[in-house]
Amino acid sequence: MRLAVAILVWLVVTACAPEPAPTPIRGSHLATLATTRWTVVAIGGQAIAPRPEVLLGFDATTVAGSGGCNGFGGSYAYDPASGALRITDLVSTKRACGDPATGRAEAAYFEALRGAAVASVDPDGRLVIDGAGPELRLAVADQPLPVPTQSEAGPS
């Protein structure tokens, strides 16, 4: 009888206990990046105003998007088990940015892409890309991505 009462008390206490707070630890990885589209929400810990033109998209082996002033493209390799991400052969258009702040943000964005080492998903469902450059945080996007043409693309 005492055992039954002890179990009943334990069940009541556990059911009434508050749920633990969500952990800020990043650790989950997407099964694939292929066919995903993202919009950048923060670069190097600094939130950027939601702008649909700051995009990143992945196909089977290529990456493409826009930095706010220029479109870009390249290749990537992703390991879903470890989250290892490498972006290579990055090329972009060479349009001048009219706004200096947008130009600086775009330069930091391209630096982050070139230095990418790991991709994970944070508790809010945002893609986090980290590595040698500034950390990127991206939210799911649904718009198509621009891809630079050979004639307007050069090394970024």
Tab-separated table of N, CA and C in Angstrom:
chain	number	residue	atom	x	y	z
A	1	MET	N	0.816	-1.190	0.000
A	1	MET	CA	0.000	0.000	0.000
A	1	MET	C	0.865	1.263	0.000
A	2	ARG	N	1.918	1.253	0.831
A	2	ARG	CA	2.809	2.425	0.883
A	2	ARG	C	3.443	2.688	-0.483
A	3	LEU	N	3.799	1.638	-1.178
A	3	LEU	CA	4.402	1.797	-2.501
A	3	LEU	C	3.410	2.456	-3.457
A	4	ALA	N	2.168	2.041	-3.422
A	4	ALA	CA	1.147	2.634	-4.289
A	4	ALA	C	0.951	4.106	-3.970
A	5	VAL	N	0.944	4.473	-2.690
A	5	VAL	CA	0.800	5.878	-2.286
A	5	VAL	C	2.019	6.675	-2.745
A	6	ALA	N	3.205	6.114	-2.582
A	6	ALA	CA	4.427	6.801	-3.002
A	6	ALA	C	4.415	7.056	-4.505
A	7	ILE	N	3.987	6.080	-5.275
A	7	ILE	CA	3.918	6.243	-6.738
A	7	ILE	C	2.887	7.311	-7.096
A	8	LEU	N	1.738	7.281	-6.426
A	8	LEU	CA	0.695	8.268	-6.682
A	8	LEU	C	1.184	9.680	-6.362
A	9	VAL	N	1.878	9.859	-5.245
A	9	VAL	CA	2.433	11.169	-4.877
A	9	VAL	C	3.457	11.611	-5.908
A	10	TRP	N	4.316	10.704	-6.330
A	10	TRP	CA	5.336	11.041	-7.335
A	10	TRP	C	4.676	11.482	-8.645
A	11	LEU	N	3.621	10.778	-9.073
A	11	LEU	CA	2.915	11.138	-10.307
A	11	LEU	C	2.286	12.522	-10.208
A	12	VAL	N	1.674	12.834	-9.063
A	12	VAL	CA	1.040	14.143	-8.889
A	12	VAL	C	2.090	15.244	-8.905
A	13	VAL	N	3.194	15.056	-8.200
A	13	VAL	CA	4.253	16.077	-8.148
A	13	VAL	C	4.856	16.277	-9.524
A	14	THR	N	5.117	15.208	-10.244
A	14	THR	CA	5.725	15.331	-11.578
A	14	THR	C	4.780	15.998	-12.560
A	15	ALA	N	3.508	15.704	-12.461
A	15	ALA	CA	2.537	16.298	-13.382
A	15	ALA	C	2.379	17.787	-13.135
A	16	CYS	N	2.592	18.235	-11.916
A	16	CYS	CA	2.413	19.642	-11.580
A	16	CYS	C	3.687	20.460	-11.726
A	17	ALA	N	4.811	19.803	-11.918
A	17	ALA	CA	6.089	20.522	-12.029
A	17	ALA	C	6.123	21.309	-13.335
A	18	PRO	N	6.703	22.513	-13.300
A	18	PRO	CA	6.798	23.297	-14.541
A	18	PRO	C	7.748	22.630	-15.526
A	19	GLU	N	7.466	22.864	-16.812
A	19	GLU	CA	8.345	22.316	-17.835
A	19	GLU	C	9.646	23.094	-17.836
A	20	PRO	N	10.766	22.434	-18.134
A	20	PRO	CA	12.036	23.163	-18.166
A	20	PRO	C	12.039	24.183	-19.297
A	21	ALA	N	12.779	25.256	-19.085
A	21	ALA	CA	12.893	26.297	-20.113
A	21	ALA	C	13.611	25.725	-21.325
A	22	PRO	N	13.263	26.212	-22.522
A	22	PRO	CA	13.958	25.713	-23.709
A	22	PRO	C	15.444	26.055	-23.622
A	23	THR	N	16.260	25.150	-24.085
A	23	THR	CA	17.701	25.353	-24.037
A	23	THR	C	18.172	26.192	-25.217
A	24	PRO	N	19.094	27.119	-25.000
A	24	PRO	CA	19.617	27.902	-26.110
A	24	PRO	C	20.713	27.170	-26.878
A	25	ILE	N	21.027	25.965	-26.463
A	25	ILE	CA	22.107	25.225	-27.100
A	25	ILE	C	21.695	24.809	-28.500
A	26	ARG	N	22.544	25.126	-29.467
A	26	ARG	CA	22.306	24.701	-30.833
A	26	ARG	C	22.919	23.321	-30.996
A	27	GLY	N	22.218	22.424	-31.594
A	27	GLY	CA	22.782	21.107	-31.755
A	27	GLY	C	22.087	20.276	-32.802
A	28	SER	N	20.896	20.642	-33.177
A	28	SER	CA	20.206	19.833	-34.170
A	28	SER	C	20.617	20.264	-35.565
A	29	HIS	N	20.667	19.298	-36.436
A	29	HIS	CA	21.074	19.552	-37.819
A	29	HIS	C	19.966	19.109	-38.755
A	30	LEU	N	19.817	19.820	-39.850
A	30	LEU	CA	18.844	19.438	-40.866
A	30	LEU	C	19.307	18.161	-41.557
A	31	ALA	N	18.359	17.336	-41.966
A	31	ALA	CA	18.694	16.118	-42.699
A	31	ALA	C	19.299	16.460	-44.056
A	32	THR	N	18.878	17.584	-44.642
A	32	THR	CA	19.418	18.056	-45.906
A	32	THR	C	19.213	19.565	-45.984
A	33	LEU	N	20.072	20.226	-46.723
A	33	LEU	CA	19.870	21.644	-47.028
A	33	LEU	C	19.251	21.802	-48.415
A	34	ALA	N	19.322	20.750	-49.236
A	34	ALA	CA	18.822	20.806	-50.608
A	34	ALA	C	17.356	21.220	-50.624
A	35	THR	N	17.042	22.111	-51.518
A	35	THR	CA	15.705	22.677	-51.780
A	35	THR	C	15.186	23.548	-50.638
A	36	THR	N	16.065	24.016	-49.748
A	36	THR	CA	15.622	24.936	-48.702
A	36	THR	C	15.955	26.368	-49.105
A	37	ARG	N	15.129	27.309	-48.647
A	37	ARG	CA	15.290	28.736	-48.940
A	37	ARG	C	15.202	29.503	-47.633
A	38	TRP	N	16.080	30.491	-47.451
A	38	TRP	CA	16.195	31.216	-46.189
A	38	TRP	C	16.343	32.711	-46.425
A	39	THR	N	15.896	33.506	-45.461
A	39	THR	CA	16.129	34.946	-45.463
A	39	THR	C	16.949	35.283	-44.217
A	40	VAL	N	17.934	36.126	-44.374
A	40	VAL	CA	18.849	36.456	-43.282
A	40	VAL	C	18.154	37.383	-42.285
A	41	VAL	N	18.238	37.036	-40.994
A	41	VAL	CA	17.643	37.868	-39.949
A	41	VAL	C	18.701	38.483	-39.034
A	42	ALA	N	19.918	37.913	-39.007
A	42	ALA	CA	20.999	38.483	-38.188
A	42	ALA	C	22.345	38.100	-38.769
A	43	ILE	N	23.271	39.053	-38.708
A	43	ILE	CA	24.644	38.824	-39.142
A	43	ILE	C	25.549	39.234	-37.989
A	44	GLY	N	26.365	38.305	-37.526
A	44	GLY	CA	27.281	38.608	-36.430
A	44	GLY	C	26.578	39.060	-35.163
A	45	GLY	N	25.409	38.494	-34.895
A	45	GLY	CA	24.660	38.843	-33.700
A	45	GLY	C	23.856	40.124	-33.808
A	46	GLN	N	23.944	40.818	-34.930
A	46	GLN	CA	23.196	42.051	-35.148
A	46	GLN	C	21.987	41.769	-36.037
A	47	ALA	N	20.806	42.021	-35.495
A	47	ALA	CA	19.588	41.826	-36.281
A	47	ALA	C	19.587	42.785	-37.458
A	48	ILE	N	19.106	42.306	-38.583
A	48	ILE	CA	18.948	43.190	-39.732
A	48	ILE	C	17.460	43.306	-40.007
A	49	ALA	N	17.067	44.444	-40.521
A	49	ALA	CA	15.657	44.660	-40.851
A	49	ALA	C	15.235	43.600	-41.859
A	50	PRO	N	14.054	43.046	-41.691
A	50	PRO	CA	13.609	42.028	-42.653
A	50	PRO	C	13.570	42.607	-44.063
A	51	ARG	N	14.418	42.089	-44.901
A	51	ARG	CA	14.469	42.516	-46.298
A	51	ARG	C	14.438	41.270	-47.152
A	52	PRO	N	13.469	41.163	-48.007
A	52	PRO	CA	13.362	39.943	-48.806
A	52	PRO	C	14.534	39.731	-49.746
A	53	GLU	N	15.351	40.765	-49.972
A	53	GLU	CA	16.445	40.602	-50.922
A	53	GLU	C	17.698	39.991	-50.306
A	54	VAL	N	17.751	39.769	-48.984
A	54	VAL	CA	18.905	39.130	-48.361
A	54	VAL	C	18.539	37.663	-48.148
A	55	LEU	N	18.895	36.860	-49.147
A	55	LEU	CA	18.420	35.477	-49.238
A	55	LEU	C	19.551	34.481	-49.392
A	56	LEU	N	19.240	33.234	-49.070
A	56	LEU	CA	20.165	32.122	-49.275
A	56	LEU	C	19.328	30.895	-49.609
A	57	GLY	N	19.691	30.212	-50.673
A	57	GLY	CA	18.977	29.005	-51.058
A	57	GLY	C	19.939	27.910	-51.466
A	58	PHE	N	19.535	26.682	-51.186
A	58	PHE	CA	20.356	25.520	-51.489
A	58	PHE	C	19.615	24.620	-52.459
A	59	ASP	N	20.317	24.146	-53.484
A	59	ASP	CA	19.811	23.089	-54.340
A	59	ASP	C	20.650	21.852	-54.036
A	60	ALA	N	20.711	20.896	-54.920
A	60	ALA	CA	21.420	19.644	-54.635
A	60	ALA	C	22.890	19.875	-54.276
A	61	THR	N	23.597	20.691	-55.054
A	61	THR	CA	25.027	20.928	-54.797
A	61	THR	C	25.397	22.399	-54.905
A	62	THR	N	24.428	23.254	-55.231
A	62	THR	CA	24.723	24.670	-55.418
A	62	THR	C	23.981	25.528	-54.401
A	63	VAL	N	24.543	26.692	-54.170
A	63	VAL	CA	23.965	27.678	-53.278
A	63	VAL	C	23.822	28.971	-54.080
A	64	ALA	N	22.767	29.728	-53.829
A	64	ALA	CA	22.548	30.988	-54.535
A	64	ALA	C	21.749	31.908	-53.639
A	65	GLY	N	21.773	33.194	-53.955
A	65	GLY	CA	20.990	34.138	-53.176
A	65	GLY	C	21.283	35.564	-53.540
A	66	SER	N	21.004	36.439	-52.586
A	66	SER	CA	21.227	37.864	-52.759
A	66	SER	C	21.725	38.437	-51.442
A	67	GLY	N	22.667	39.350	-51.527
A	67	GLY	CA	23.214	39.983	-50.331
A	67	GLY	C	22.603	41.327	-50.017
A	68	GLY	N	21.629	41.751	-50.773
A	68	GLY	CA	21.019	43.057	-50.570
A	68	GLY	C	21.297	43.980	-51.739
A	69	CYS	N	22.487	43.865	-52.312
A	69	CYS	CA	22.860	44.647	-53.499
A	69	CYS	C	23.186	43.729	-54.677
A	70	ASN	N	23.792	42.600	-54.394
A	70	ASN	CA	24.292	41.711	-55.433
A	70	ASN	C	23.780	40.285	-55.265
A	71	GLY	N	23.527	39.646	-56.406
A	71	GLY	CA	23.207	38.229	-56.400
A	71	GLY	C	24.497	37.433	-56.345
A	72	PHE	N	24.417	36.190	-55.891
A	72	PHE	CA	25.611	35.354	-55.808
A	72	PHE	C	25.249	33.896	-56.026
A	73	GLY	N	26.263	33.090	-56.254
A	73	GLY	CA	26.097	31.656	-56.396
A	73	GLY	C	27.399	30.958	-56.086
A	74	GLY	N	27.335	29.664	-55.894
A	74	GLY	CA	28.520	28.869	-55.597
A	74	GLY	C	28.147	27.415	-55.396
A	75	SER	N	29.070	26.676	-54.841
A	75	SER	CA	28.868	25.263	-54.543
A	75	SER	C	28.920	25.067	-53.040
A	76	TYR	N	28.360	23.950	-52.572
A	76	TYR	CA	28.442	23.657	-51.151
A	76	TYR	C	28.490	22.160	-50.923
A	77	ALA	N	29.006	21.794	-49.752
A	77	ALA	CA	28.974	20.413	-49.274
A	77	ALA	C	28.457	20.465	-47.845
A	78	TYR	N	27.538	19.555	-47.515
A	78	TYR	CA	26.921	19.533	-46.187
A	78	TYR	C	26.868	18.112	-45.663
A	79	ASP	N	27.279	17.917	-44.405
A	79	ASP	CA	27.207	16.623	-43.742
A	79	ASP	C	26.141	16.709	-42.652
A	80	PRO	N	24.973	16.088	-42.857
A	80	PRO	CA	23.896	16.201	-41.875
A	80	PRO	C	24.220	15.579	-40.519
A	81	ALA	N	25.114	14.623	-40.469
A	81	ALA	CA	25.452	13.982	-39.198
A	81	ALA	C	26.178	14.949	-38.261
A	82	SER	N	27.098	15.723	-38.816
A	82	SER	CA	27.895	16.644	-37.990
A	82	SER	C	27.463	18.094	-38.157
A	83	GLY	N	26.736	18.390	-39.230
A	83	GLY	CA	26.377	19.771	-39.536
A	83	GLY	C	27.472	20.515	-40.277
A	84	ALA	N	28.553	19.818	-40.627
A	84	ALA	CA	29.660	20.468	-41.334
A	84	ALA	C	29.154	21.043	-42.661
A	85	LEU	N	29.498	22.297	-42.904
A	85	LEU	CA	29.078	22.994	-44.125
A	85	LEU	C	30.280	23.718	-44.703
A	86	ARG	N	30.470	23.562	-45.995
A	86	ARG	CA	31.530	24.272	-46.691
A	86	ARG	C	30.955	24.869	-47.960
A	87	ILE	N	31.125	26.181	-48.120
A	87	ILE	CA	30.657	26.880	-49.322
A	87	ILE	C	31.887	27.292	-50.111
A	88	THR	N	31.920	26.913	-51.391
A	88	THR	CA	33.089	27.188	-52.228
A	88	THR	C	32.659	27.830	-53.542
A	89	ASP	N	33.649	28.297	-54.282
A	89	ASP	CA	33.438	28.865	-55.623
A	89	ASP	C	32.392	29.972	-55.614
A	90	LEU	N	32.365	30.774	-54.561
A	90	LEU	CA	31.369	31.836	-54.437
A	90	LEU	C	31.675	32.963	-55.419
A	91	VAL	N	30.707	33.286	-56.237
A	91	VAL	CA	30.814	34.398	-57.183
A	91	VAL	C	29.602	35.299	-56.992
A	92	SER	N	29.787	36.588	-57.297
A	92	SER	CA	28.669	37.521	-57.150
A	92	SER	C	28.694	38.552	-58.254
A	93	THR	N	27.549	39.209	-58.419
A	93	THR	CA	27.511	40.353	-59.312
A	93	THR	C	28.327	41.461	-58.662
A	94	LYS	N	28.607	42.513	-59.358
A	94	LYS	CA	29.473	43.584	-58.842
A	94	LYS	C	28.779	44.940	-58.873
A	95	ARG	N	27.495	44.980	-58.528
A	95	ARG	CA	26.776	46.246	-58.478
A	95	ARG	C	27.168	47.009	-57.227
A	96	ALA	N	27.252	48.321	-57.347
A	96	ALA	CA	27.545	49.155	-56.183
A	96	ALA	C	26.295	49.272	-55.319
A	97	CYS	N	26.497	49.297	-54.017
A	97	CYS	CA	25.374	49.499	-53.089
A	97	CYS	C	25.191	50.999	-52.896
A	98	GLY	N	23.973	51.489	-53.049
A	98	GLY	CA	23.692	52.906	-52.839
A	98	GLY	C	23.764	53.296	-51.376
A	99	ASP	N	23.479	52.371	-50.483
A	99	ASP	CA	23.477	52.630	-49.051
A	99	ASP	C	24.727	51.997	-48.430
A	100	PRO	N	25.606	52.794	-47.799
A	100	PRO	CA	26.827	52.243	-47.214
A	100	PRO	C	26.557	51.158	-46.158
A	101	ALA	N	25.511	51.305	-45.356
A	101	ALA	CA	25.203	50.298	-44.332
A	101	ALA	C	24.839	48.964	-44.979
A	102	THR	N	24.086	49.006	-46.072
A	102	THR	CA	23.724	47.786	-46.787
A	102	THR	C	24.973	47.147	-47.384
A	103	GLY	N	25.877	47.970	-47.907
A	103	GLY	CA	27.135	47.466	-48.457
A	103	GLY	C	27.987	46.774	-47.403
A	104	ARG	N	28.062	47.357	-46.194
A	104	ARG	CA	28.829	46.730	-45.111
A	104	ARG	C	28.179	45.414	-44.678
A	105	ALA	N	26.849	45.399	-44.585
A	105	ALA	CA	26.145	44.175	-44.201
A	105	ALA	C	26.364	43.088	-45.258
A	106	GLU	N	26.321	43.470	-46.528
A	106	GLU	CA	26.531	42.494	-47.588
A	106	GLU	C	27.954	41.934	-47.527
A	107	ALA	N	28.946	42.776	-47.276
A	107	ALA	CA	30.331	42.307	-47.164
A	107	ALA	C	30.473	41.317	-46.008
A	108	ALA	N	29.828	41.606	-44.880
A	108	ALA	CA	29.869	40.684	-43.734
A	108	ALA	C	29.159	39.374	-44.073
A	109	TYR	N	28.063	39.459	-44.802
A	109	TYR	CA	27.305	38.274	-45.222
A	109	TYR	C	28.165	37.369	-46.097
A	110	PHE	N	28.822	37.955	-47.098
A	110	PHE	CA	29.688	37.168	-47.978
A	110	PHE	C	30.870	36.582	-47.210
A	111	GLU	N	31.424	37.344	-46.257
A	111	GLU	CA	32.514	36.836	-45.420
A	111	GLU	C	32.038	35.614	-44.618
A	112	ALA	N	30.833	35.697	-44.065
A	112	ALA	CA	30.276	34.586	-43.294
A	112	ALA	C	30.078	33.352	-44.175
A	113	LEU	N	29.590	33.548	-45.390
A	113	LEU	CA	29.389	32.417	-46.292
A	113	LEU	C	30.720	31.760	-46.656
A	114	ARG	N	31.737	32.580	-46.954
A	114	ARG	CA	33.049	32.029	-47.303
A	114	ARG	C	33.677	31.287	-46.124
A	115	GLY	N	33.405	31.718	-44.899
A	115	GLY	CA	33.978	31.089	-43.711
A	115	GLY	C	33.101	30.030	-43.077
A	116	ALA	N	31.990	29.680	-43.715
A	116	ALA	CA	31.040	28.719	-43.133
A	116	ALA	C	31.727	27.399	-42.793
A	117	ALA	N	31.438	26.888	-41.582
A	117	ALA	CA	32.007	25.618	-41.152
A	117	ALA	C	30.944	24.654	-40.624
A	118	VAL	N	29.856	25.208	-40.068
A	118	VAL	CA	28.821	24.348	-39.488
A	118	VAL	C	27.456	25.009	-39.632
A	119	ALA	N	26.451	24.185	-39.870
A	119	ALA	CA	25.062	24.649	-39.950
A	119	ALA	C	24.244	23.860	-38.940
A	120	SER	N	23.414	24.569	-38.193
A	120	SER	CA	22.538	23.922	-37.211
A	120	SER	C	21.215	24.672	-37.184
A	121	VAL	N	20.287	24.146	-36.415
A	121	VAL	CA	18.988	24.785	-36.268
A	121	VAL	C	18.826	25.162	-34.804
A	122	ASP	N	18.482	26.432	-34.538
A	122	ASP	CA	18.300	26.873	-33.158
A	122	ASP	C	16.895	26.500	-32.666
A	123	PRO	N	16.609	26.711	-31.380
A	123	PRO	CA	15.297	26.324	-30.849
A	123	PRO	C	14.116	27.029	-31.518
A	124	ASP	N	14.366	28.162	-32.178
A	124	ASP	CA	13.296	28.876	-32.878
A	124	ASP	C	13.117	28.395	-34.319
A	125	GLY	N	13.866	27.374	-34.728
A	125	GLY	CA	13.753	26.854	-36.085
A	125	GLY	C	14.539	27.645	-37.104
A	126	ARG	N	15.429	28.488	-36.645
A	126	ARG	CA	16.258	29.277	-37.566
A	126	ARG	C	17.535	28.521	-37.900
A	127	LEU	N	17.964	28.670	-39.141
A	127	LEU	CA	19.227	28.097	-39.573
A	127	LEU	C	20.338	28.985	-39.044
A	128	VAL	N	21.334	28.379	-38.409
A	128	VAL	CA	22.484	29.110	-37.884
A	128	VAL	C	23.713	28.596	-38.617
A	129	ILE	N	24.428	29.507	-39.269
A	129	ILE	CA	25.662	29.163	-39.975
A	129	ILE	C	26.795	29.862	-39.245
A	130	ASP	N	27.772	29.075	-38.811
A	130	ASP	CA	28.880	29.619	-38.040
A	130	ASP	C	30.188	29.114	-38.625
A	131	GLY	N	31.256	29.827	-38.335
A	131	GLY	CA	32.568	29.434	-38.825
A	131	GLY	C	33.560	30.555	-38.623
A	132	ALA	N	34.448	30.747	-39.597
A	132	ALA	CA	35.504	31.743	-39.492
A	132	ALA	C	34.981	33.173	-39.600
A	133	GLY	N	33.855	33.357	-40.243
A	133	GLY	CA	33.274	34.695	-40.388
A	133	GLY	C	32.196	34.933	-39.354
A	134	PRO	N	31.443	36.022	-39.507
A	134	PRO	CA	30.349	36.305	-38.576
A	134	PRO	C	29.273	35.220	-38.624
A	135	GLU	N	28.624	34.982	-37.497
A	135	GLU	CA	27.528	34.010	-37.447
A	135	GLU	C	26.322	34.559	-38.211
A	136	LEU	N	25.659	33.677	-38.946
A	136	LEU	CA	24.431	34.034	-39.664
A	136	LEU	C	23.252	33.323	-39.022
A	137	ARG	N	22.138	34.035	-38.896
A	137	ARG	CA	20.865	33.425	-38.495
A	137	ARG	C	19.871	33.716	-39.605
A	138	LEU	N	19.176	32.652	-40.044
A	138	LEU	CA	18.268	32.769	-41.169
A	138	LEU	C	16.934	32.114	-40.848
A	139	ALA	N	15.863	32.723	-41.331
A	139	ALA	CA	14.520	32.184	-41.172
A	139	ALA	C	14.064	31.621	-42.513
A	140	VAL	N	13.139	30.690	-42.476
A	140	VAL	CA	12.625	30.080	-43.707
A	140	VAL	C	12.035	31.157	-44.608
A	141	ALA	N	12.359	31.085	-45.891
A	141	ALA	CA	11.841	32.023	-46.899
A	141	ALA	C	11.036	31.248	-47.924
A	142	ASP	N	10.186	31.950	-48.636
A	142	ASP	CA	9.400	31.258	-49.660
A	142	ASP	C	9.508	31.899	-51.035
A	143	GLN	N	10.354	32.910	-51.189
A	143	GLN	CA	10.488	33.539	-52.500
A	143	GLN	C	11.622	32.887	-53.293
A	144	PRO	N	11.541	32.950	-54.632
A	144	PRO	CA	12.622	32.397	-55.456
A	144	PRO	C	13.891	33.227	-55.299
A	145	LEU	N	15.009	32.622	-55.631
A	145	LEU	CA	16.307	33.278	-55.449
A	145	LEU	C	16.918	33.698	-56.771
A	146	PRO	N	17.553	34.868	-56.791
A	146	PRO	CA	18.256	35.279	-58.005
A	146	PRO	C	19.556	34.497	-58.146
A	147	VAL	N	19.926	34.193	-59.368
A	147	VAL	CA	21.191	33.517	-59.633
A	147	VAL	C	21.953	34.371	-60.626
A	148	PRO	N	23.213	34.761	-60.295
A	148	PRO	CA	23.971	35.599	-61.215
A	148	PRO	C	24.297	34.850	-62.502
A	149	THR	N	24.312	35.593	-63.599
A	149	THR	CA	24.682	34.988	-64.876
A	149	THR	C	26.188	35.029	-65.010
A	150	GLN	N	26.747	34.217	-65.890
A	150	GLN	CA	28.185	34.176	-66.101
A	150	GLN	C	28.747	35.536	-66.472
A	151	SER	N	28.016	36.320	-67.251
A	151	SER	CA	28.525	37.607	-67.733
A	151	SER	C	28.620	38.650	-66.627
A	152	GLU	N	27.765	38.561	-65.595
A	152	GLU	CA	27.806	39.570	-64.552
A	152	GLU	C	28.464	39.079	-63.272
A	153	ALA	N	28.816	37.811	-63.204
A	153	ALA	CA	29.415	37.265	-61.976
A	153	ALA	C	30.930	37.288	-62.090
A	154	GLY	N	31.552	37.531	-60.965
A	154	GLY	CA	32.991	37.461	-60.827
A	154	GLY	C	33.298	36.998	-59.428
A	155	PRO	N	34.546	36.714	-59.105
A	155	PRO	CA	34.844	36.260	-57.745
A	155	PRO	C	34.413	37.293	-56.726
A	156	SER	N	33.813	36.831	-55.629
A	156	SER	CA	33.371	37.778	-54.591
A	156	SER	C	34.479	38.086	-53.630
